[in-house]
Amino acid sequence: MLFVLFALWFIASGLLIVDPGSRTMRWMSAVAFTGGSGALAAVISADIIPYFQLTSPNPSLTSILFRVMSICSLLSYYGLPYSFAMLSLAYNSTWQKPLLRTWLPLILLVPPFASLILLPGYTEEMPIDFRVVATWAFPYIIIGSLLIAFKKEHLPAMKRTHLFTCLALLPPILCVGVLNYVMPSFGFYRLWIYHVWILAFVVPFFVFTFFKYGFLGIRLLIERRKLDSTLRAITSGTAILNHAIKNDVGKMRLFLEKMNQHAADTGQTELIQDIHVVMNASRHIQDMISRVHEQTQELPLRTSQVDVRQMLQEVIEPLEVYLSNIQVHVELPDHLELRLDPIQVSETLTNIMMNAIEAMSSGGELAIKAFSSKKNIVLEIKDTGMGMEKSVLKQAVEPFYTTKSGNRNNFGLGLAYCYSVMKKHGGSLEISSEPGKGTRVYLTFPGQR
């Protein structure tokens, strides 16, 4: 059971370290911690107490260890189903009303506390009254599993994460429910010894899915934090470069003007031509760095209440010259308003639509619609273009990554800028694409906006 103890407490610690502010992460950590407490009780019973009884018998020490063991055992038996029930409510909160979210956690505490107070005390042979505890603990686990399994996800990245969360979490918790509560109710005790075999499969699978696909959204969180830090570094770097180059180019132009005047006074035609070449090059360098800086600088939000349909019309109108062979479909709820920065969001929509138009050089369909996801409003921009390979899709939002290498005016900052704008609004940008099946871009805005 030592392996179970370390594995579960390692997972509990890792979840808290990665995202301590997430309610879902805290309850998932509580599930792992309470499960590990049961393993600690088993280790104390099977290894620690016998060791001290053989090496240095001490009734006081044995009594203390027995009390610690009983606390850990009860924490596991009563705490694990409650923690899992709270995890399921935090993970799938779409159906809950505000009043229910306030009172349901307190109501769910009643059976564990009543069992702890009213049922017979802990003994090593019979730690709890399994028949009574199973009447509420196993339903907590079953209903919680259903809540997690049937959570609806609309965004592609979250659908995949949800699938692997279910595969990593639900089979072991259901096994725990059967082995720890149901089977002992029928007289089959100490089946928790088989948890080692369950975790021997679950822990490697958990680690694999955590790093490969994500768990409870953690991988997405890590990727976004990494991209945020990259954008901050680029913003700072381009600001310094812009300032330094502007100063040095200014000095160059000053001296070039003097040289040009001297060449004109002395009739050196060839030197004048050379000076003009250098001046044009310096002007081009300054223009290039200025445009990069404009696309990466931190622009403050100037938010207002915006009619989304009207904003889309204003974005589409200037693009009509490119839409001659493309059908545009807009499907929005009536009177959809969001509080946002209309200039920056309009620029974001323009960038995304231009990418879609360029992907449909032979014509196609561009569909824009809005829907609700949890408490958020999502704008989906879908095209029927060529789509993207997975390798391209993974890098699409990274600064300076571009597939338009032949275009000297493209710096690969369009989608990075769009991501930054959505981040400033407290939302997100996600892309789903397959070669030959087109691309979908999801802009998620917090519902309160």
mmCIF file of C-alpha atoms in Angstrom, residues 223-224 226-228 230-231 234 352 355 388 391-402 411-423 428-432 441-443:
data_model
loop_
_atom_site.group_PDB
_atom_site.id
_atom_site.type_symbol
_atom_site.label_atom_id
_atom_site.label_comp_id
_atom_site.label_asym_id
_atom_site.label_seq_id
_atom_site.Cartn_x
_atom_site.Cartn_y
_atom_site.Cartn_z
ATOM 1 C CA GLU A 223 0.055 25.831 -22.927
ATOM 2 C CA ARG A 224 -1.776 29.148 -22.523
ATOM 3 C CA LYS A 226 3.544 29.431 -21.949
ATOM 4 C CA LEU A 227 2.077 31.384 -24.876
ATOM 5 C CA ASP A 228 1.251 34.328 -22.597
ATOM 6 C CA THR A 230 6.106 34.317 -24.973
ATOM 7 C CA LEU A 231 3.856 37.193 -26.016
ATOM 8 C CA ILE A 234 8.033 39.596 -27.594
ATOM 9 C CA ILE A 352 -9.639 35.380 -38.911
ATOM 10 C CA ASN A 355 -7.337 33.698 -43.225
ATOM 11 C CA MET A 388 -4.557 22.473 -41.710
ATOM 12 C CA SER A 391 1.658 19.995 -37.090
ATOM 13 C CA VAL A 392 0.581 23.377 -38.513
ATOM 14 C CA LEU A 393 -2.428 23.645 -36.198
ATOM 15 C CA LYS A 394 -0.273 23.226 -33.076
ATOM 16 C CA GLN A 395 1.863 26.234 -34.044
ATOM 17 C CA ALA A 396 -0.816 28.418 -35.641
ATOM 18 C CA VAL A 397 -1.132 30.826 -32.686
ATOM 19 C CA GLU A 398 2.611 31.025 -31.946
ATOM 20 C CA PRO A 399 4.167 34.429 -32.693
ATOM 21 C CA PHE A 400 6.115 34.708 -35.981
ATOM 22 C CA TYR A 401 4.879 31.327 -37.250
ATOM 23 C CA THR A 402 3.462 31.640 -40.768
ATOM 24 C CA PHE A 411 5.044 38.442 -39.928
ATOM 25 C CA GLY A 412 3.048 35.510 -38.533
ATOM 26 C CA LEU A 413 1.541 37.738 -35.854
ATOM 27 C CA GLY A 414 -2.111 37.763 -36.942
ATOM 28 C CA LEU A 415 -3.403 34.862 -34.843
ATOM 29 C CA ALA A 416 -0.999 35.685 -31.997
ATOM 30 C CA TYR A 417 -2.566 39.163 -31.920
ATOM 31 C CA CYS A 418 -6.067 37.623 -31.975
ATOM 32 C CA TYR A 419 -5.155 35.331 -29.081
ATOM 33 C CA SER A 420 -3.799 38.301 -27.109
ATOM 34 C CA VAL A 421 -6.999 40.306 -27.686
ATOM 35 C CA MET A 422 -9.198 37.445 -26.482
ATOM 36 C CA LYS A 423 -6.960 36.937 -23.459
ATOM 37 C CA SER A 428 -9.993 32.399 -25.253
ATOM 38 C CA LEU A 429 -9.270 31.500 -28.870
ATOM 39 C CA GLU A 430 -9.319 27.898 -30.093
ATOM 40 C CA ILE A 431 -8.843 26.421 -33.550
ATOM 41 C CA SER A 432 -10.097 23.121 -34.934
ATOM 42 C CA VAL A 441 -12.149 29.226 -34.977
ATOM 43 C CA TYR A 442 -13.878 29.660 -31.616
ATOM 44 C CA LEU A 443 -13.788 33.025 -29.831
#
